[in-house]
XYZ file of C-alpha atoms in Angstrom:
157
model
C 3.581 -3.216 -11.366
C 4.427 -0.108 -13.354
C 1.855 2.030 -15.087
C -1.063 0.889 -12.952
C -4.315 2.843 -13.059
C -4.581 2.814 -9.262
C -2.806 6.153 -8.912
C -5.828 7.720 -10.629
C -7.798 7.087 -7.435
C -6.106 10.156 -5.964
C -6.557 12.381 -9.018
C -10.176 11.658 -9.952
C -11.740 13.186 -6.818
C -9.636 16.321 -7.417
C -10.305 16.557 -11.173
C -12.192 19.861 -10.897
C -9.277 21.557 -9.120
C -6.304 20.069 -10.949
C -5.472 19.109 -14.500
C -6.135 15.393 -14.787
C -3.960 15.306 -17.921
C -1.011 16.681 -15.949
C -1.724 14.262 -13.114
C -1.700 11.297 -15.498
C 1.381 12.523 -17.369
C 3.531 12.842 -14.257
C 2.380 9.429 -13.001
C 3.374 7.826 -16.302
C 6.738 9.626 -16.265
C 7.468 8.345 -12.765
C 6.512 4.781 -13.657
C 8.769 4.746 -16.714
C 11.640 3.961 -14.344
C 10.333 0.597 -13.059
C 8.988 -0.194 -16.537
C 12.466 0.273 -18.018
C 14.081 -1.786 -15.247
C 11.649 -4.631 -15.945
C 11.795 -4.290 -19.746
C 15.567 -4.492 -19.867
C 15.700 -7.273 -17.263
C 17.703 -5.123 -14.871
C 15.600 -6.362 -11.942
C 17.113 -9.815 -12.516
C 20.568 -8.243 -12.180
C 19.804 -6.823 -8.736
C 18.476 -3.377 -9.631
C 15.545 -2.175 -7.549
C 12.406 -1.271 -9.469
C 11.990 2.009 -7.610
C 15.134 4.107 -7.428
C 15.986 7.707 -8.320
C 12.640 8.884 -9.651
C 10.856 7.417 -6.631
C 12.468 9.945 -4.273
C 11.373 13.459 -3.315
C 14.017 14.876 -5.644
C 13.102 12.557 -8.504
C 9.367 13.164 -8.123
C 10.003 16.917 -8.070
C 12.074 16.614 -11.248
C 9.298 14.636 -12.977
C 6.734 17.220 -11.841
C 8.903 19.948 -13.363
C 9.262 18.033 -16.644
C 5.502 17.447 -16.789
C 4.881 21.120 -15.977
C 7.135 22.179 -18.858
C 5.157 19.898 -21.178
C 2.001 21.786 -20.233
C 3.353 25.290 -20.712
C 1.631 25.343 -24.092
C -1.732 25.497 -22.274
C -2.125 29.265 -22.168
C -3.979 30.578 -19.145
C -4.283 27.153 -17.552
C -0.919 26.838 -15.882
C -2.254 26.765 -12.305
C -4.389 23.613 -12.693
C -1.562 22.056 -14.709
C 0.969 22.858 -11.985
C -1.394 21.528 -9.312
C -1.893 18.324 -11.314
C 1.826 17.724 -11.649
C 2.579 18.417 -7.978
C -0.336 16.364 -6.601
C 0.388 13.579 -9.081
C 4.100 13.368 -8.326
C 3.886 13.431 -4.546
C 0.794 11.232 -4.233
C 2.500 8.703 -6.503
C 5.592 8.716 -4.334
C 3.526 8.416 -1.141
C 1.367 5.538 -2.409
C 4.381 3.641 -3.737
C 6.285 4.227 -0.495
C 3.408 2.666 1.464
C 3.429 -0.548 -0.574
C 6.954 -1.042 -1.988
C 9.849 -1.674 0.365
C 12.460 -0.660 -2.231
C 11.200 2.940 -2.449
C 13.569 5.279 -0.595
C 11.582 8.542 -0.621
C 14.135 10.582 1.324
C 17.236 9.341 -0.495
C 20.053 10.434 -0.623
C 19.619 12.043 2.820
C 18.117 8.991 4.536
C 18.258 5.392 3.424
C 15.388 2.974 3.614
C 11.680 3.571 3.572
C 10.129 4.779 6.841
C 6.711 5.005 5.117
C 6.567 1.326 4.125
C 3.620 -0.358 5.830
C 3.277 -3.429 3.595
C -0.396 -2.625 2.934
C -0.476 -3.411 -0.777
C -3.805 -5.251 -0.589
C -5.484 -2.514 1.451
C -4.273 0.270 -0.851
C -5.284 -1.734 -3.926
C -8.786 -2.318 -2.549
C -9.241 1.341 -1.543
C -8.050 2.547 -4.954
C -10.212 -0.056 -6.697
C -13.308 1.106 -4.817
C -12.625 4.748 -5.674
C -11.965 3.917 -9.331
C -15.136 1.778 -9.493
C -17.180 4.664 -8.130
C -15.875 7.103 -10.741
C -16.199 4.533 -13.534
C -19.832 4.003 -12.543
C -20.470 7.763 -12.519
C -18.873 8.056 -15.964
C -20.953 5.207 -17.396
C -24.100 6.793 -15.946
C -23.167 10.083 -17.597
C -23.142 8.384 -21.003
C -26.899 7.766 -20.643
C -26.644 4.610 -22.719
C -30.082 3.357 -21.748
C -31.747 6.606 -22.845
C -29.840 6.681 -26.110
C -30.657 3.035 -26.806
C -34.344 3.613 -26.085
C -34.430 6.665 -28.344
C -32.635 4.818 -31.115
C -34.851 1.718 -30.981
C -38.048 3.747 -30.638
C -37.127 5.976 -33.564
C -36.006 3.053 -35.704
C -39.103 0.878 -35.162
C -41.305 2.849 -37.564
C -39.219 2.131 -40.647
């Protein structure tokens, strides 16, 4: 399924070393290919969901495009570059593990030597990682403390 949040499971643990915005941008750019194939019904005509952009060359191209988008961030090009590179290649690797139609080394080699048909395992691992970071984020909002302060302060009116 294109544009899944599961790719974030790689980027969130690295968020202090890379630009998470760049990581997300390159992941979205890469998943525009299968989204377009599905949107236009090309998959029903025999087109594979994962083609040119889901190769080393295509992922590198998308990383370069995403890097150019971030050039406006003065002085922060290193984390942006790291985010695009980590995002592009981790996306390709994860998709190659779970989708048989990914040909990561095309046009030099056909097929997918990385395919392990472990979609469920990868989904569970990514879900656990995402749940952990979602929990940490919710804790950081300190909702309980804010609610207590708001109700305590508002009770004297």
